[in-house]
PDB file of C-alpha atoms in Angstrom:
ATOM      1  CA  MET A   1      57.792  57.462  84.282  1.00 46.00           C
ATOM      2  CA  TYR A   2      59.587  60.039  82.207  1.00 48.00           C
ATOM      3  CA  ALA A   3      63.240  60.892  82.683  1.00 58.00           C
ATOM      4  CA  GLN A   4      63.730  64.051  84.705  1.00 77.00           C
ATOM      5  CA  GLN A   5      60.028  64.679  85.188  1.00 91.00           C
ATOM      6  CA  LYS A   6      59.258  68.398  85.015  1.00 96.00           C
ATOM      7  CA  VAL A   7      57.614  70.003  88.040  1.00 97.00           C
ATOM      8  CA  ILE A   8      54.653  72.149  87.030  1.00 98.00           C
ATOM      9  CA  VAL A   9      52.775  74.428  89.419  1.00 98.00           C
ATOM     10  CA  ILE A  10      49.289  75.479  88.320  1.00 98.00           C
ATOM     11  CA  ASP A  11      47.867  78.361  90.318  1.00 98.00           C
ATOM     12  CA  PRO A  12      44.065  78.699  90.152  1.00 98.00           C
ATOM     13  CA  GLY A  13      43.614  82.362  91.077  1.00 98.00           C
ATOM     14  CA  HIS A  14      41.413  83.743  93.859  1.00 98.00           C
ATOM     15  CA  GLY A  15      39.368  81.317  96.013  1.00 98.00           C
ATOM     16  CA  GLY A  16      37.451  81.303  99.287  1.00 97.00           C
ATOM     17  CA  LYS A  17      36.014  84.714 100.117  1.00 97.00           C
ATOM     18  CA  ASP A  18      37.647  86.178  96.973  1.00 98.00           C
ATOM     19  CA  PRO A  19      35.486  85.153  93.969  1.00 98.00           C
ATOM     20  CA  GLY A  20      37.546  87.090  91.427  1.00 97.00           C
ATOM     21  CA  ALA A  21      35.594  88.304  88.410  1.00 97.00           C
ATOM     22  CA  ILE A  22      31.896  87.489  88.427  1.00 96.00           C
ATOM     23  CA  GLY A  23      30.367  86.696  85.069  1.00 93.00           C
ATOM     24  CA  ILE A  24      27.219  88.247  83.737  1.00 87.00           C
ATOM     25  CA  ASN A  25      25.721  84.788  84.328  1.00 91.00           C
ATOM     26  CA  GLN A  26      26.948  84.878  87.976  1.00 94.00           C
ATOM     27  CA  LEU A  27      29.710  82.378  87.166  1.00 95.00           C
ATOM     28  CA  GLN A  28      32.682  83.047  89.457  1.00 97.00           C
ATOM     29  CA  GLU A  29      36.268  83.217  88.244  1.00 98.00           C
ATOM     30  CA  LYS A  30      37.538  81.256  91.267  1.00 98.00           C
ATOM     31  CA  ASN A  31      35.414  78.244  90.250  1.00 98.00           C
ATOM     32  CA  VAL A  32      36.236  78.361  86.532  1.00 98.00           C
ATOM     33  CA  VAL A  33      39.999  78.424  87.108  1.00 98.00           C
ATOM     34  CA  LEU A  34      39.843  75.704  89.772  1.00 98.00           C
ATOM     35  CA  ASP A  35      37.815  73.480  87.418  1.00 98.00           C
ATOM     36  CA  ILE A  36      40.319  74.012  84.598  1.00 98.00           C
ATOM     37  CA  ALA A  37      43.293  73.349  86.910  1.00 98.00           C
ATOM     38  CA  GLY A  38      41.595  70.143  88.103  1.00 98.00           C
ATOM     39  CA  GLU A  39      41.103  69.029  84.501  1.00 98.00           C
ATOM     40  CA  ILE A  40      44.794  69.673  83.722  1.00 98.00           C
ATOM     41  CA  LEU A  41      45.677  67.474  86.701  1.00 97.00           C
ATOM     42  CA  LYS A  42      43.254  64.738  85.527  1.00 97.00           C
ATOM     43  CA  LEU A  43      44.563  64.845  81.952  1.00 97.00           C
ATOM     44  CA  ASN A  44      48.106  64.456  83.203  1.00 97.00           C
ATOM     45  CA  GLU A  45      47.196  61.484  85.411  1.00 96.00           C
ATOM     46  CA  THR A  46      44.899  59.609  83.049  1.00 96.00           C
ATOM     47  CA  ILE A  47      45.675  60.270  79.395  1.00 93.00           C
ATOM     48  CA  PHE A  48      49.319  61.285  79.749  1.00 92.00           C
ATOM     49  CA  GLU A  49      50.313  58.842  82.523  1.00 92.00           C
ATOM     50  CA  ASN A  50      51.829  61.497  84.784  1.00 94.00           C
ATOM     51  CA  ARG A  51      54.128  62.944  82.146  1.00 94.00           C
ATOM     52  CA  PHE A  52      54.607  65.942  84.466  1.00 96.00           C
ATOM     53  CA  ASP A  53      54.765  66.241  88.232  1.00 97.00           C
ATOM     54  CA  ILE A  54      51.871  68.722  88.616  1.00 98.00           C
ATOM     55  CA  TYR A  55      50.879  70.554  91.794  1.00 98.00           C
ATOM     56  CA  LEU A  56      48.048  73.022  92.301  1.00 98.00           C
ATOM     57  CA  THR A  57      48.353  75.959  94.674  1.00 98.00           C
ATOM     58  CA  ARG A  58      44.823  75.129  95.850  1.00 98.00           C
ATOM     59  CA  TYR A  59      42.733  71.995  95.408  1.00 98.00           C
ATOM     60  CA  LYS A  60      39.479  73.373  96.768  1.00 98.00           C
ATOM     61  CA  ASP A  61      37.673  76.647  97.328  1.00 98.00           C
ATOM     62  CA  THR A  62      40.151  78.230  99.741  1.00 97.00           C
ATOM     63  CA  LEU A  63      41.972  81.532  99.647  1.00 97.00           C
ATOM     64  CA  ILE A  64      45.747  81.159  99.512  1.00 96.00           C
ATOM     65  CA  SER A  65      47.924  84.258  99.883  1.00 97.00           C
ATOM     66  CA  LEU A  66      49.864  85.386  96.819  1.00 96.00           C
ATOM     67  CA  LYS A  67      53.075  84.947  98.796  1.00 96.00           C
ATOM     68  CA  ASP A  68      52.204  81.316  99.642  1.00 97.00           C
ATOM     69  CA  ARG A  69      51.376  80.567  96.004  1.00 97.00           C
ATOM     70  CA  THR A  70      54.882  81.519  94.901  1.00 96.00           C
ATOM     71  CA  LYS A  71      56.446  79.953  98.015  1.00 97.00           C
ATOM     72  CA  LEU A  72      55.042  76.607  96.876  1.00 97.00           C
ATOM     73  CA  GLY A  73      56.674  77.000  93.472  1.00 97.00           C
ATOM     74  CA  LYS A  74      60.026  77.764  95.091  1.00 97.00           C
ATOM     75  CA  ALA A  75      59.730  74.922  97.637  1.00 97.00           C
ATOM     76  CA  LEU A  76      58.984  72.444  94.842  1.00 97.00           C
ATOM     77  CA  ASP A  77      61.782  73.841  92.670  1.00 96.00           C
ATOM     78  CA  ALA A  78      59.223  74.260  89.886  1.00 97.00           C
ATOM     79  CA  ASP A  79      60.215  74.171  86.241  1.00 97.00           C
ATOM     80  CA  VAL A  80      57.107  76.155  85.244  1.00 97.00           C
ATOM     81  CA  PHE A  81      54.473  78.248  87.060  1.00 98.00           C
ATOM     82  CA  ILE A  82      51.139  79.053  85.407  1.00 98.00           C
ATOM     83  CA  SER A  83      48.620  81.261  87.197  1.00 98.00           C
ATOM     84  CA  LEU A  84      45.081  80.933  85.799  1.00 98.00           C
ATOM     85  CA  HIS A  85      42.613  83.823  85.807  1.00 98.00           C
ATOM     86  CA  CYS A  86      39.550  85.140  84.011  1.00 98.00           C
ATOM     87  CA  ASN A  87      39.301  88.731  82.886  1.00 97.00           C
ATOM     88  CA  HIS A  88      36.650  91.421  83.328  1.00 96.00           C
ATOM     89  CA  ALA A  89      36.027  94.696  81.522  1.00 96.00           C
ATOM     90  CA  ASN A  90      33.407  97.421  81.845  1.00 95.00           C
ATOM     91  CA  ASN A  91      32.753  97.078  78.124  1.00 96.00           C
ATOM     92  CA  SER A  92      30.932  93.758  77.597  1.00 95.00           C
ATOM     93  CA  SER A  93      32.116  93.477  73.988  1.00 97.00           C
ATOM     94  CA  VAL A  94      35.766  93.064  75.054  1.00 97.00           C
ATOM     95  CA  LYS A  95      36.878  89.447  74.644  1.00 97.00           C
ATOM     96  CA  GLY A  96      39.844  87.162  74.172  1.00 98.00           C
ATOM     97  CA  VAL A  97      42.717  85.503  75.971  1.00 98.00           C
ATOM     98  CA  GLU A  98      46.037  87.015  76.980  1.00 98.00           C
ATOM     99  CA  ALA A  99      49.173  85.989  78.814  1.00 98.00           C
ATOM    100  CA  TYR A 100      51.288  88.114  81.130  1.00 98.00           C
ATOM    101  CA  VAL A 101      54.956  87.889  82.020  1.00 97.00           C
ATOM    102  CA  ASN A 102      56.860  89.912  84.600  1.00 96.00           C
ATOM    103  CA  ASN A 103      58.255  93.304  83.633  1.00 91.00           C
ATOM    104  CA  SER A 104      61.693  92.723  85.147  1.00 88.00           C
ATOM    105  CA  ASN A 105      64.492  91.021  83.327  1.00 88.00           C
ATOM    106  CA  SER A 106      65.709  87.701  84.672  1.00 91.00           C
ATOM    107  CA  ARG A 107      67.305  84.604  83.258  1.00 92.00           C
ATOM    108  CA  PHE A 108      63.755  83.214  82.868  1.00 96.00           C
ATOM    109  CA  THR A 109      62.188  86.139  80.998  1.00 94.00           C
ATOM    110  CA  VAL A 110      62.695  84.714  77.504  1.00 95.00           C
ATOM    111  CA  GLU A 111      61.409  81.304  78.638  1.00 96.00           C
ATOM    112  CA  ALA A 112      58.339  82.913  80.242  1.00 97.00           C
ATOM    113  CA  ILE A 113      57.624  84.704  76.956  1.00 97.00           C
ATOM    114  CA  GLU A 114      57.942  81.404  75.045  1.00 97.00           C
ATOM    115  CA  LEU A 115      55.632  79.667  77.544  1.00 98.00           C
ATOM    116  CA  GLY A 116      53.068  82.476  77.315  1.00 98.00           C
ATOM    117  CA  LEU A 117      53.058  82.370  73.521  1.00 98.00           C
ATOM    118  CA  ALA A 118      52.779  78.565  73.462  1.00 97.00           C
ATOM    119  CA  VAL A 119      49.689  78.595  75.715  1.00 97.00           C
ATOM    120  CA  LEU A 120      48.162  81.550  73.861  1.00 97.00           C
ATOM    121  CA  ASN A 121      48.682  79.925  70.472  1.00 97.00           C
ATOM    122  CA  GLU A 122      47.014  76.653  71.462  1.00 96.00           C
ATOM    123  CA  SER A 123      43.940  78.305  72.976  1.00 95.00           C
ATOM    124  CA  THR A 124      43.415  80.680  70.059  1.00 96.00           C
ATOM    125  CA  LYS A 125      44.202  78.199  67.289  1.00 96.00           C
ATOM    126  CA  ASN A 126      42.113  75.336  68.692  1.00 95.00           C
ATOM    127  CA  LEU A 127      39.293  77.107  70.530  1.00 96.00           C
ATOM    128  CA  GLY A 128      38.840  80.209  68.412  1.00 93.00           C
ATOM    129  CA  PHE A 129      39.423  82.710  71.210  1.00 96.00           C
ATOM    130  CA  LYS A 130      40.642  86.127  70.091  1.00 97.00           C
ATOM    131  CA  LYS A 131      44.368  86.498  70.783  1.00 97.00           C
ATOM    132  CA  ARG A 132      44.900  89.647  72.830  1.00 98.00           C
ATOM    133  CA  GLY A 133      48.616  88.972  72.975  1.00 97.00           C
ATOM    134  CA  LEU A 134      51.447  88.653  75.406  1.00 97.00           C
ATOM    135  CA  LYS A 135      51.665  91.515  77.880  1.00 97.00           C
ATOM    136  CA  ILE A 136      54.053  92.734  80.518  1.00 96.00           C
ATOM    137  CA  ALA A 137      52.916  93.282  84.122  1.00 96.00           C
ATOM    138  CA  ASN A 138      54.204  93.560  87.657  1.00 95.00           C
ATOM    139  CA  PHE A 139      51.710  91.132  89.239  1.00 96.00           C
ATOM    140  CA  GLN A 140      52.956  89.788  92.575  1.00 96.00           C
ATOM    141  CA  VAL A 141      52.864  86.099  91.577  1.00 96.00           C
ATOM    142  CA  LEU A 142      55.005  86.906  88.540  1.00 97.00           C
ATOM    143  CA  ARG A 143      57.339  89.306  90.340  1.00 95.00           C
ATOM    144  CA  GLU A 144      58.046  86.780  93.114  1.00 95.00           C
ATOM    145  CA  SER A 145      58.511  83.922  90.631  1.00 95.00           C
ATOM    146  CA  ASN A 146      60.584  85.537  87.921  1.00 91.00           C
ATOM    147  CA  SER A 147      63.999  84.792  89.454  1.00 94.00           C
ATOM    148  CA  TYR A 148      63.216  81.128  90.123  1.00 96.00           C
ATOM    149  CA  TYR A 149      61.357  79.693  87.123  1.00 96.00           C
ATOM    150  CA  PRO A 150      59.439  80.781  84.004  1.00 97.00           C
ATOM    151  CA  ALA A 151      56.048  82.068  85.155  1.00 98.00           C
ATOM    152  CA  ILE A 152      52.995  83.354  83.321  1.00 98.00           C
ATOM    153  CA  LEU A 153      49.584  84.606  84.296  1.00 98.00           C
ATOM    154  CA  PHE A 154      47.041  83.396  81.755  1.00 98.00           C
ATOM    155  CA  GLU A 155      43.725  85.250  81.357  1.00 98.00           C
ATOM    156  CA  LEU A 156      41.224  82.698  80.005  1.00 97.00           C
ATOM    157  CA  GLY A 157      38.633  85.096  78.620  1.00 96.00           C
ATOM    158  CA  PHE A 158      36.264  87.752  79.896  1.00 97.00           C
ATOM    159  CA  MET A 159      33.570  86.991  82.454  1.00 97.00           C
ATOM    160  CA  SER A 160      31.977  90.297  81.395  1.00 96.00           C
ATOM    161  CA  ASN A 161      31.473  89.014  77.831  1.00 96.00           C
ATOM    162  CA  THR A 162      28.283  86.998  77.277  1.00 95.00           C
ATOM    163  CA  ASP A 163      29.844  84.475  74.891  1.00 96.00           C
ATOM    164  CA  GLU A 164      32.972  83.850  76.948  1.00 96.00           C
ATOM    165  CA  ALA A 165      31.162  83.657  80.294  1.00 94.00           C
ATOM    166  CA  SER A 166      28.639  81.230  78.763  1.00 95.00           C
ATOM    167  CA  TYR A 167      31.447  79.169  77.227  1.00 97.00           C
ATOM    168  CA  PHE A 168      32.690  78.153  80.678  1.00 95.00           C
ATOM    169  CA  LEU A 169      29.258  76.958  81.792  1.00 95.00           C
ATOM    170  CA  LYS A 170      29.814  73.797  79.741  1.00 96.00           C
ATOM    171  CA  TYR A 171      32.031  71.076  81.201  1.00 96.00           C
ATOM    172  CA  LYS A 172      33.317  70.058  77.740  1.00 98.00           C
ATOM    173  CA  ASN A 173      34.656  73.626  77.297  1.00 98.00           C
ATOM    174  CA  ILE A 174      36.423  73.544  80.674  1.00 98.00           C
ATOM    175  CA  LYS A 175      38.062  70.330  79.453  1.00 98.00           C
ATOM    176  CA  ALA A 176      38.934  71.834  76.064  1.00 98.00           C
ATOM    177  CA  MET A 177      40.703  74.799  77.683  1.00 98.00           C
ATOM    178  CA  ALA A 178      42.607  72.417  79.985  1.00 98.00           C
ATOM    179  CA  VAL A 179      43.755  70.405  76.947  1.00 97.00           C
ATOM    180  CA  CYS A 180      44.979  73.572  75.205  1.00 97.00           C
ATOM    181  CA  ILE A 181      46.952  74.715  78.256  1.00 98.00           C
ATOM    182  CA  TYR A 182      48.465  71.234  78.549  1.00 97.00           C
ATOM    183  CA  MET A 183      49.353  71.205  74.832  1.00 97.00           C
ATOM    184  CA  GLY A 184      50.923  74.654  75.161  1.00 97.00           C
ATOM    185  CA  LEU A 185      52.993  73.369  78.068  1.00 97.00           C
ATOM    186  CA  CYS A 186      54.136  70.351  76.026  1.00 96.00           C
ATOM    187  CA  ASN A 187      55.023  72.589  73.068  1.00 96.00           C
ATOM    188  CA  TYR A 188      56.982  74.925  75.315  1.00 97.00           C
ATOM    189  CA  LEU A 189      58.881  72.011  76.918  1.00 95.00           C
ATOM    190  CA  LYS A 190      59.340  70.435  73.461  1.00 91.00           C
ATOM    191  CA  ILE A 191      57.665  67.222  74.589  1.00 86.00           C
ATOM    192  CA  GLY A 192      55.528  65.521  71.941  1.00 74.00           C
ATOM    193  CA  LEU A 193      52.007  64.449  72.834  1.00 64.00           C
TER     194      LEU A 193
END
């Protein structure tokens, strides 16, 4: 066990009757993000011997309200909240990863920015995704989290882009993205791997 184990909430977006973005290969966002969240959990348990106390907002294909997703983070007194999503654009050539933080100022805004950049940097440096940058948004999961803990919404690539949608068809790539998110988290928390 690690001293003062950090509580991490990973929020796989969508679920149940809400598939999220649907890839040009019919791959559904809700499944991609749940698979990646599951891999983060597995990595933490197996390779990193439960370095973090990680909870998912959903463990299977169910729809959880946005309010309940943030309620879980508050109830667990989370140190970090990461919401996972996949993007979609009408233009199929649009690609890359991006992180969002809330547009209101709180004592966690700077930390959320640092967390977003850490996750972005790992996924672009190690996986070759185009870095679309850190952006500001008023998404409900961020708005309701911002006063309690650093929170980001991470867009893992575009389901509307052939290369990026195809990337997530391979299990090894799901694992690779999970490793990068985990490494970004460790970098942000200044915990060596």
